[in-house]
Coordinates of C-alpha atoms in Angstrom, one line a residue:
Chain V
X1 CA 89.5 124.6 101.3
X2 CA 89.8 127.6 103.9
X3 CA 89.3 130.1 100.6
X4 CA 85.8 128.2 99.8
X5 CA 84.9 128.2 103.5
X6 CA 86.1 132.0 103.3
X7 CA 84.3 132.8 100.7
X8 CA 81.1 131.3 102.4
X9 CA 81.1 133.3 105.0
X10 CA 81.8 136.5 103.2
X11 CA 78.9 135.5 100.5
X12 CA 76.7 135.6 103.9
X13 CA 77.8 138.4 106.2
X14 CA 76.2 140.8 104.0
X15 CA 72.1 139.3 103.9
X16 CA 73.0 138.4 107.9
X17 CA 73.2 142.5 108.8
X18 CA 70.5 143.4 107.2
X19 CA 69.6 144.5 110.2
X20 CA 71.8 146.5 110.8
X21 CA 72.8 147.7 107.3
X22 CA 74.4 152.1 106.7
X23 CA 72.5 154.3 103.8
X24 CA 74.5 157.0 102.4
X25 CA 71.7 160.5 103.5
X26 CA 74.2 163.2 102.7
X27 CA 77.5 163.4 99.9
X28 CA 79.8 165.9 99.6
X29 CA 82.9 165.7 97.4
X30 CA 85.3 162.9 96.8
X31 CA 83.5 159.7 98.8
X32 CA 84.2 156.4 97.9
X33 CA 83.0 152.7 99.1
X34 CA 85.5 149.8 98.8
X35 CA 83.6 146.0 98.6
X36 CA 84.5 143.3 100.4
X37 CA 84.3 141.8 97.1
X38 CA 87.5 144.2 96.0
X39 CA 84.8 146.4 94.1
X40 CA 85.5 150.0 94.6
X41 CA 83.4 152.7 92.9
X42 CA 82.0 156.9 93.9
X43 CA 79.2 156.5 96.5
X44 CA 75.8 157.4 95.8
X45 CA 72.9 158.8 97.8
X46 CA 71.2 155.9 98.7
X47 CA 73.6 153.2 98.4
X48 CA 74.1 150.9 101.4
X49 CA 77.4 149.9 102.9
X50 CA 77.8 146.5 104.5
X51 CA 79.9 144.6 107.0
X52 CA 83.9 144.5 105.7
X53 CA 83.3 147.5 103.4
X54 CA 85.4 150.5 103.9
X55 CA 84.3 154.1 103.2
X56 CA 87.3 156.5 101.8
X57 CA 86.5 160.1 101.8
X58 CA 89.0 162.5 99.6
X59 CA 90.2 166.1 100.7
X60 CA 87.2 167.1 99.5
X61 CA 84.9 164.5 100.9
X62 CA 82.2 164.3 103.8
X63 CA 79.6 161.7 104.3
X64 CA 76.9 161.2 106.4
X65 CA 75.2 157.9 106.8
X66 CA 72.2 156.6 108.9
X67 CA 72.8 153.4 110.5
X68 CA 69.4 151.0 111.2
X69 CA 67.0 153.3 112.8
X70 CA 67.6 157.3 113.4
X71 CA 71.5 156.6 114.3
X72 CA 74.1 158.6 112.4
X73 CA 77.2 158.4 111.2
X74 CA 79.5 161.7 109.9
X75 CA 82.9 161.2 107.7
X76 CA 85.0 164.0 107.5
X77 CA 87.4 164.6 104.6
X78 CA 90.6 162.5 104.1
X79 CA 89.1 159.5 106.3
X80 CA 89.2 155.7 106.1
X81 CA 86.3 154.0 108.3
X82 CA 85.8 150.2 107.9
X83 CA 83.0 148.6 108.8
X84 CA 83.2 145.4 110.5
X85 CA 82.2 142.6 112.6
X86 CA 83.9 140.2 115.1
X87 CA 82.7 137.5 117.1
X88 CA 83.2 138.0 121.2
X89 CA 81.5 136.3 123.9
X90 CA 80.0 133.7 121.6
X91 CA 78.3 137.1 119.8
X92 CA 78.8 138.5 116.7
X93 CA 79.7 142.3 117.3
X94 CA 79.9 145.2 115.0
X95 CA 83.3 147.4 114.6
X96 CA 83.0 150.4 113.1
X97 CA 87.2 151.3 112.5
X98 CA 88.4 154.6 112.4
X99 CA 91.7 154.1 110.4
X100 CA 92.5 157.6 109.6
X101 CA 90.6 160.7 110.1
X102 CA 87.7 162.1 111.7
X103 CA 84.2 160.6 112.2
X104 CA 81.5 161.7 114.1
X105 CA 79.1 159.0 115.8
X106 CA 75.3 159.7 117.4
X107 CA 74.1 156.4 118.5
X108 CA 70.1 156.0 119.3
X109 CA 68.5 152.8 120.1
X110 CA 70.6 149.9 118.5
X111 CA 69.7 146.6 118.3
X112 CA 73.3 146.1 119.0
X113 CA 75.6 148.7 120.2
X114 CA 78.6 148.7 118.2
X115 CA 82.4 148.7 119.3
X116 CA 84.7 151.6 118.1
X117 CA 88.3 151.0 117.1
X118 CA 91.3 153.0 116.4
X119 CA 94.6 151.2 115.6
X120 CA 95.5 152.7 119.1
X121 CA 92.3 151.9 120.7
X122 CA 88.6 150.4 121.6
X123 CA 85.6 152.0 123.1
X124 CA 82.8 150.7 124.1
X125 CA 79.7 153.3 123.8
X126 CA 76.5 153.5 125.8
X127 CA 73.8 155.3 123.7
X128 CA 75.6 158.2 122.9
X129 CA 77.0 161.1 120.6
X130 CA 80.7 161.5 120.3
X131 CA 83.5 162.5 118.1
X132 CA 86.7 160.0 117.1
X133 CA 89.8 161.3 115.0
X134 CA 93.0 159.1 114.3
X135 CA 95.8 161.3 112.8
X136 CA 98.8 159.8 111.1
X137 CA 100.6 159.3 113.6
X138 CA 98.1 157.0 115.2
X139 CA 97.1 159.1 118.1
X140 CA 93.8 158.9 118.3
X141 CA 91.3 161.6 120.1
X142 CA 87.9 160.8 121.8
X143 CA 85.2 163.8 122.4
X144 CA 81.8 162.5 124.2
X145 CA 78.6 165.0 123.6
X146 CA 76.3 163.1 125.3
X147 CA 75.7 159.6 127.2
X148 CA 79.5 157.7 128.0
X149 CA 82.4 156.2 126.3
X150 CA 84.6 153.9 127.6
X151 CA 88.2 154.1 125.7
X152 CA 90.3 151.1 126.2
X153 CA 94.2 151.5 125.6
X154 CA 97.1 149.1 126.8
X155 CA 94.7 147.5 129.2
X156 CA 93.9 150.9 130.6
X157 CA 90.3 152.1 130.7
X158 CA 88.7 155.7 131.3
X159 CA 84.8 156.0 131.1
X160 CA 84.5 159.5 129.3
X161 CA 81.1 161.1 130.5
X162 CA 79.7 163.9 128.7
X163 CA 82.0 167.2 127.3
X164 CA 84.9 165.2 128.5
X165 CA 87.8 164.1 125.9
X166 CA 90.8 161.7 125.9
X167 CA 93.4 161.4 123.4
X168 CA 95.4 158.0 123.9
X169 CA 98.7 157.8 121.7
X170 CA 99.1 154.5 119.9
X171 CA 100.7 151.9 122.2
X172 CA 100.4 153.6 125.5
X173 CA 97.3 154.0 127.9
X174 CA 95.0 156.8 127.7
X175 CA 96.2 160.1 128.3
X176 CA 94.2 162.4 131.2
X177 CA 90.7 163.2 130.4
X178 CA 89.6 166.9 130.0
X179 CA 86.9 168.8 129.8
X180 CA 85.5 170.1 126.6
X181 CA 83.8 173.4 126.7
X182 CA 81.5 173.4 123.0
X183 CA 82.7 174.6 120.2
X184 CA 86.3 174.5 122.1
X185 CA 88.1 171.7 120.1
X186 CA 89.5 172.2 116.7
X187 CA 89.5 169.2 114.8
X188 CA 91.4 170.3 111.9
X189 CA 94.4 171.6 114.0
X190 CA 94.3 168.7 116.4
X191 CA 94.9 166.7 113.2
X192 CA 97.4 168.7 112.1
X193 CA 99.6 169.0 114.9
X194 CA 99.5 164.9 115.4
X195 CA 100.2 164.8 111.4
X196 CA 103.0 167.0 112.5
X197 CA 104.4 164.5 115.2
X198 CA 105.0 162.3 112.1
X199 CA 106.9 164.3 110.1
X200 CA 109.2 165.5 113.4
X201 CA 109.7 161.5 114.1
X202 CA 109.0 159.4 111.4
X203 CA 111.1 156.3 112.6
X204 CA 110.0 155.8 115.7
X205 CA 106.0 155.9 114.8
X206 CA 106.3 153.9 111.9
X207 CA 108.2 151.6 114.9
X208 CA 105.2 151.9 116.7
X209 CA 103.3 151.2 113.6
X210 CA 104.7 147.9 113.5
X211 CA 104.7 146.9 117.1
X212 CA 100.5 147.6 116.4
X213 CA 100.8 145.0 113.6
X214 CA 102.3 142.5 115.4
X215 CA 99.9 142.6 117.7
X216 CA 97.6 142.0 115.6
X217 CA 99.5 139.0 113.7
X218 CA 99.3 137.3 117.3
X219 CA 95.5 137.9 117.4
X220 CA 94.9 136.8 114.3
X221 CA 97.5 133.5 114.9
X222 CA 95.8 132.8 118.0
X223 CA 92.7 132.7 116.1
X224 CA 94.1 131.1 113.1
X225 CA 95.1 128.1 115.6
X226 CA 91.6 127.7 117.1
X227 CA 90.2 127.8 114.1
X228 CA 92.8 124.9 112.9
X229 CA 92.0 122.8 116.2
X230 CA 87.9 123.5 116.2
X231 CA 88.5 122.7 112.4
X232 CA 89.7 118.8 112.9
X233 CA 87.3 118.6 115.6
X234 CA 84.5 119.2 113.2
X235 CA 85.9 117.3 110.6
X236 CA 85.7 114.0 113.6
X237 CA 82.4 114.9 114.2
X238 CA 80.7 115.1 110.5
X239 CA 82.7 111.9 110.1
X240 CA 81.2 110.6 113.4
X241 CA 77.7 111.9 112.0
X242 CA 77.9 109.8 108.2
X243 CA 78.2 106.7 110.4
X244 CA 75.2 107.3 112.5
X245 CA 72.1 105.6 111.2
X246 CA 69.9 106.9 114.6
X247 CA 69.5 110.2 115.9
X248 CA 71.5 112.4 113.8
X249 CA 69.3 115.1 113.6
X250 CA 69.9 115.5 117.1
X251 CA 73.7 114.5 116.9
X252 CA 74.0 117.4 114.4
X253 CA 72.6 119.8 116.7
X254 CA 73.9 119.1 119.3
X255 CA 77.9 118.2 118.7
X256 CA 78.1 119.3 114.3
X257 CA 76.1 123.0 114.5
X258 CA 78.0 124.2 117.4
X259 CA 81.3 123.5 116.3
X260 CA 80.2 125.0 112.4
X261 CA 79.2 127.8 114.4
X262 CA 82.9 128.2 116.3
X263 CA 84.9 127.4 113.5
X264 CA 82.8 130.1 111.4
X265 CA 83.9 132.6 114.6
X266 CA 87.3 131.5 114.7
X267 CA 87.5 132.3 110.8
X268 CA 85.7 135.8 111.0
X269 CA 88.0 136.8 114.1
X270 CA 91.6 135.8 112.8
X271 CA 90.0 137.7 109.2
X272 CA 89.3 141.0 111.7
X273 CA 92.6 141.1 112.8
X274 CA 94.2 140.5 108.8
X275 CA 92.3 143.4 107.6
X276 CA 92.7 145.3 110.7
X277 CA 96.6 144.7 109.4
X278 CA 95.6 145.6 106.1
X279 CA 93.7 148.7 106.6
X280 CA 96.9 149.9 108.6
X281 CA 99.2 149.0 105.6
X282 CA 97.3 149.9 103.0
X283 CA 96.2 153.1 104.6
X284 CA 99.2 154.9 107.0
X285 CA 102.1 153.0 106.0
X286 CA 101.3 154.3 102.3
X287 CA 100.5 158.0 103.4
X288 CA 103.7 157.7 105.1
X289 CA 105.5 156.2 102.3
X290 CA 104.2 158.7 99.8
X291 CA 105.5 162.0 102.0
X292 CA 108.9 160.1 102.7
X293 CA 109.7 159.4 99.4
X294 CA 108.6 162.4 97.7
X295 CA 110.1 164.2 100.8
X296 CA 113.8 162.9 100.2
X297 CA 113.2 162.1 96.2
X298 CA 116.3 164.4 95.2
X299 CA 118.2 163.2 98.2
X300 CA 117.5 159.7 98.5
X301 CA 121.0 158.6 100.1
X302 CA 119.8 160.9 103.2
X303 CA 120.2 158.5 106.7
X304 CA 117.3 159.6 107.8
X305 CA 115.3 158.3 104.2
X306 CA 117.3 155.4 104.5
X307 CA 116.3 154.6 108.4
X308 CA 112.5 155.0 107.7
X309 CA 112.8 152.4 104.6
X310 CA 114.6 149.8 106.8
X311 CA 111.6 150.2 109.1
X312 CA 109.2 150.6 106.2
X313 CA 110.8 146.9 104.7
X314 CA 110.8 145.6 108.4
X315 CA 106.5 146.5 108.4
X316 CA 106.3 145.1 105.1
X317 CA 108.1 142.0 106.0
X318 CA 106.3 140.6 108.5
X319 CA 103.2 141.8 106.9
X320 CA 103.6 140.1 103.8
X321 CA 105.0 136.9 106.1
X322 CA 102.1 136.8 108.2
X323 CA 99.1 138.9 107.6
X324 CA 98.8 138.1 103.3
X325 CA 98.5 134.0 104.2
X326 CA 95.0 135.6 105.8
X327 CA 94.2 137.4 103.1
X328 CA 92.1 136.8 99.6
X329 CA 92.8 138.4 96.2
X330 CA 89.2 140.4 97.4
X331 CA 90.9 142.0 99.9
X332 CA 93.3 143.5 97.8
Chain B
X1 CA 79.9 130.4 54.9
X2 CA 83.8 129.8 55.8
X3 CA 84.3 132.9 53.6
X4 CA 82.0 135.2 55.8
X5 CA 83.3 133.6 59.2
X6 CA 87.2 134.6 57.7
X7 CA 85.5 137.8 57.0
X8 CA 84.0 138.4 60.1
X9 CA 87.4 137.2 62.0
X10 CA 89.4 140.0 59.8
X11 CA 87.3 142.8 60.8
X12 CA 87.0 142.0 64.1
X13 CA 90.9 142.1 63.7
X14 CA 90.8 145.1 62.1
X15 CA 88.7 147.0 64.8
X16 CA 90.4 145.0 68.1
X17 CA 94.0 146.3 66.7
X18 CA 92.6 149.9 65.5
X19 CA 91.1 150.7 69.3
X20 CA 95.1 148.9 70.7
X21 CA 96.7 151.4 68.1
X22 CA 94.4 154.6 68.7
X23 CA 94.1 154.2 72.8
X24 CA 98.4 153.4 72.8
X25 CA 98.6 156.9 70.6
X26 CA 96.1 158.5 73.5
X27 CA 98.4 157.0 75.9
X28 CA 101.3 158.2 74.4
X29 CA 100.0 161.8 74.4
X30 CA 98.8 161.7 77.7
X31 CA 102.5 160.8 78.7
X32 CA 103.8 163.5 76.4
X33 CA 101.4 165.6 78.4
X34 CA 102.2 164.8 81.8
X35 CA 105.7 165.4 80.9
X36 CA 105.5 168.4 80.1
X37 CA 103.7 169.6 83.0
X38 CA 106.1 168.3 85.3
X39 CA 108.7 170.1 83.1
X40 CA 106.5 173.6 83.7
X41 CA 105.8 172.8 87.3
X42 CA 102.4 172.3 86.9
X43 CA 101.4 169.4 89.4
X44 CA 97.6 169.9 89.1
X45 CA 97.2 168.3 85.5
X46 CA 98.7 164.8 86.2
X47 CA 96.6 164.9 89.4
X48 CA 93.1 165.8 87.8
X49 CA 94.1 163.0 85.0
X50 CA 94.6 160.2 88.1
X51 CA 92.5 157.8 89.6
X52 CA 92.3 155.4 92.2
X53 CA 93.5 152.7 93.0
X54 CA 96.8 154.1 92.1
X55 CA 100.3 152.4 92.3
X56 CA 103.0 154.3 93.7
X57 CA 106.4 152.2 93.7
X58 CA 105.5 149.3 95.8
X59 CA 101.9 151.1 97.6
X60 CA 98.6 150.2 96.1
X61 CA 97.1 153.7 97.2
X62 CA 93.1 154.0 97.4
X63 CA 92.4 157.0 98.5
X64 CA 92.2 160.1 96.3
X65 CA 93.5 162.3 99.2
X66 CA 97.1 160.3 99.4
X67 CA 97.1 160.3 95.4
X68 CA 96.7 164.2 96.0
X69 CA 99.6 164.1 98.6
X70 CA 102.0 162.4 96.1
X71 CA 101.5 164.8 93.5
X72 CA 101.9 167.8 96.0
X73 CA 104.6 166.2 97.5
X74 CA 106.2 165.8 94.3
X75 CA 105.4 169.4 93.4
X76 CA 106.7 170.8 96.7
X77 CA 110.1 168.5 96.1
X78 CA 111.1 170.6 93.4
X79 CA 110.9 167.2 91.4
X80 CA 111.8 167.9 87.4
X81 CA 112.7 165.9 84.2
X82 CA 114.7 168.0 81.9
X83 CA 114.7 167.3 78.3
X84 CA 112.0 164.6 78.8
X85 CA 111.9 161.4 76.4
X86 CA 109.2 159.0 76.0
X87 CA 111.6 155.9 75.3
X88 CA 108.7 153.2 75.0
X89 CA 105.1 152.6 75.7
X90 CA 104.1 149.1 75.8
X91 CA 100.7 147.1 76.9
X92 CA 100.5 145.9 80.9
X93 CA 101.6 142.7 82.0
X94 CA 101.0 140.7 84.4
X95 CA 104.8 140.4 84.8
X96 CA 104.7 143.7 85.8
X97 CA 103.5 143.8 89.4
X98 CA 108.1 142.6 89.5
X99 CA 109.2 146.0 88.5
X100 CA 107.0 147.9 91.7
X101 CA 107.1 145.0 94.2
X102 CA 107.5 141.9 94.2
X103 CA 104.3 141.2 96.2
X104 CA 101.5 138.7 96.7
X105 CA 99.3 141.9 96.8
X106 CA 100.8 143.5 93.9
X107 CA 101.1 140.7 91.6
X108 CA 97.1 140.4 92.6
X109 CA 96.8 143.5 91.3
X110 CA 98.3 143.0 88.4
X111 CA 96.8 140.0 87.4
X112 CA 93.1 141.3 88.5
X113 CA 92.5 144.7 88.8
X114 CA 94.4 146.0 85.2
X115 CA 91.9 147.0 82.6
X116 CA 91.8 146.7 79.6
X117 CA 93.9 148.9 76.8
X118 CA 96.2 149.7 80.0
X119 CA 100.1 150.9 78.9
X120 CA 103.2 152.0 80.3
X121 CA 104.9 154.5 79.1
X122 CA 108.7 155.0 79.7
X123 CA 110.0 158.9 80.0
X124 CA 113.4 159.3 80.5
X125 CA 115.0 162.7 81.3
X126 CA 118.4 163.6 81.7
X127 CA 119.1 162.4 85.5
X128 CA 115.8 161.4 86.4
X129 CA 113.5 158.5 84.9
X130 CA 109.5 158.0 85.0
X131 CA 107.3 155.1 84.3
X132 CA 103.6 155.8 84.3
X133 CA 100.5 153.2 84.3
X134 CA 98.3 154.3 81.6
X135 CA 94.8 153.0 80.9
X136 CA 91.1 153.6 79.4
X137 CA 88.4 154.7 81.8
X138 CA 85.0 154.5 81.8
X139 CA 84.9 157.5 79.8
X140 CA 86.7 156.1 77.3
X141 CA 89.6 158.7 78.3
X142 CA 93.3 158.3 79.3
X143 CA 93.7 158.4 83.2
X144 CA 97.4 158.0 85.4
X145 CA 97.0 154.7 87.1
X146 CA 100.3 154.5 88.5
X147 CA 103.9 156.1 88.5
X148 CA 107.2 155.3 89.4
X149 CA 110.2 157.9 89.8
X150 CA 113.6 157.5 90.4
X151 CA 117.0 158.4 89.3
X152 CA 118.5 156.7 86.2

């Protein structure tokens, strides 16, 4: 029953953003689009992307896409972005995620402003043009050009104005902002040196890693269970509403609708938080996995291999305990 | 009229086993290939022949950059078989998803996302082991869909 009701909302998310829908402009290199629907294929100038689709450049790859009216977004090489949309305030808001990588936002008379996540990290933009890069590690860096940002860490915020920058580790508030002379930041060794912090300390950020995930496995449970109570309480009402013989137009809109409408939010915020989970697994833990093991393949009894695979099952554990029951075969 | 339907159910017999037997022979080259570069060093073939999504041990990777990363990563380990051996190649099953992870994700996979004419091919060397996922792309060619290392 929750897979059909699922499977509703996901059939309607994408003619509901029409609105507010991304065209591929400019392709360089390696770019791919992953469905919500699980289909993933090369992009193409011209093709849209949608709400719960996820945009996968190679090390080769760069992007740029034009969101609604004259607003742009850039994807640098070896970068996950997802594309997504949560319900807040009784509102649906858009989410663009930076999982990995760099991405370049310049924002111009949305409808909607949208929010900006990093696994470590949510901004809230006011017409603007900015910079946002997660490295592996899950640091994430924040670089305003214009208008303000306001970066959210921990419960800590700072209100970047313009040529000001943050970076905010993952799990700890934001770090001192700084002021960015132009041209001054390089990106590509930023990233590099907070790959780097990886490498130097494996265990403890794929610890931190999974202290990210289960905070997000309580989001989405505390969603989840709303969405179970909201469910019964709509089930009582439509009940209520075969027996009435008067008024049920207005009965429907006045008890049914609203709680279709919550239950519908309930279901698309506890799904934010499951693929939040997944784009972390299926996106760091992997790039982690794949330099570990190839790391320590001729030594694989090393302590240090062996720590980072007890912690590497311990992510993978609770993941598969409680983020997959949130998942459907699409998502994979 | 049954003769021409038994006729028509032979060849299409005939053709559906031909294209198993010629794209398991591909496959089996392709492994034979990918051997050998590994045995020369060479890190860059197997790469150019891979594709996305890609299963590495128990990871579903999707992005072409971390499928670059393994094979550098594999390069850069000094990773070798000596005296390679392919010691089987058989069609995917679903059954498979067991011997990378056993996974609701993975056995997803499996079940829905493994084309058609898809193999694994079993190369053994001397201390260390590979299995690779094999399959037919859109251009009808043999791409690395997976792989699997290990010692014996």
């Amino acid at each position: 029953m929750i897979n059909k009701f699922i499977l509703l909302i996901l059939l309607f998310i994408p003619t509901a953003i029409c609105a507010q829908q991304s065209l591929f402009d400019y392709l360089e290199g390696d770019v791919r689009i992953k469905r919500s629907s699980g289909e993933m294929f090369e992009a193409s100038l011209g093709d849209y992307i949608y709400i719960g689709d996820s945009v996968i450049t190679g090390y080769d790859g760069y992007a740029e896409l034009t969101l609604g009216n004259s607003s742009k977004i850039s994807i640098d090489k070896e970068t996950v972005f997802r594309y997504s949309q949560k319900e807040q305030q009784k509102e649906k808001r858009n989410i663009f995620l930076v999982v990995l990588g760099k991405i370049g936002f310049k924002f111009d008379k949305l409808l909607q402003e949208p929010e900006i996540r990093t696994p470590a990290t949510i901004a809230g933009i006011r017409g603007t043009e900015f910079t946002v890069i997660t490295a592996l590690d899950g640091t994430s860096l924040f670089i305003v050009d214009e208008g303000a940002v306001s970066v959210e860490s921990e419960g800590t915020m700072v209100v970047l104005e313009q040529l000001e920058g943050v970076e905010v580790p993952i799990g700890e508030t934001p770090g001192e902002k700084f002021d960015v002379l132009v041209g001054q930041i390089d990106y590509d060794s930023w990233l590099d040196e907070n790959n780097e912090n990886f490498y130097k300390d494996p265990i403890n950020t794929i610890k931190d890693m999974t202290l990210k995930l289960e905070d997000f496995v309580n989001e989405a449970d505390s969603f989840f269970m709303l969405y179970e109570r909201n469910s019964e309480d709509l089930s009582s009402k439509r009940e209520e509403l075969k027996d009435k013989t008067e008024d049920r137009e207005d009965f429907y809109k006045s008890e049914v609708f609203p709680r279709e409408l919550e239950t519908g939010n309930n279901i698309l915020n506890y799904r934010f938080f499951a693929l939040s989970s997944l784009s972390l697994r299926r996106h760091v833990i992997s790039e982690m996995y794949v330099h570990m093991k190839t790391k320590y393949l001729l030594d694989l009894e090393n302590p240090l291999y062996q720590s980072f695979l007890s912690e590497y099952e311990k992510f993978l554990r609770i993941y598969e305990q409680s983020v997959v029951k949130y998942l459907v075969e699409s998502d994979i | 009229m049954l003769k021409k339907i038994i006729l028509i159910f032979f060849v299409c017999l005939f053709i559906f086993s031909s294209c198993s037997t010629i794209y398991k022979n591909r496959s089996e080259r392709v492994a034979e290939q990918v051997a050998s570069s590994i045995v020369q060093g060479d890190f860059e073939h197997p790469f150019n022949s891979s594709t996305v999504p890609f299963i590495f041990d128990g990871e579903i990777l999707i992005s072409m950059s971390t499928v670059s990363n393994l094979w550098k990563g594999l390069e850069k380990s000094t990773f070798t078989l000596h005296s390679p051996v392919i010691t089987s190649i058989t069609p995917i099953d679903e059954t498979d998803y067991l011997m990378f992870r056993d996974s609701w994700e993975m056995k997803v996979f499996f079940s829905e996302q493994i084309p058609q004419y898809a193999y694994k091919a079993q190369i053994e060397g001397i201390e260390k082991e590979m299995l690779l996922l094999l399959y037919r792309n859109d251009d009808k060619e043999i791409a690395i869909m997976g792989l699997m290392v290990g010692n014996k």
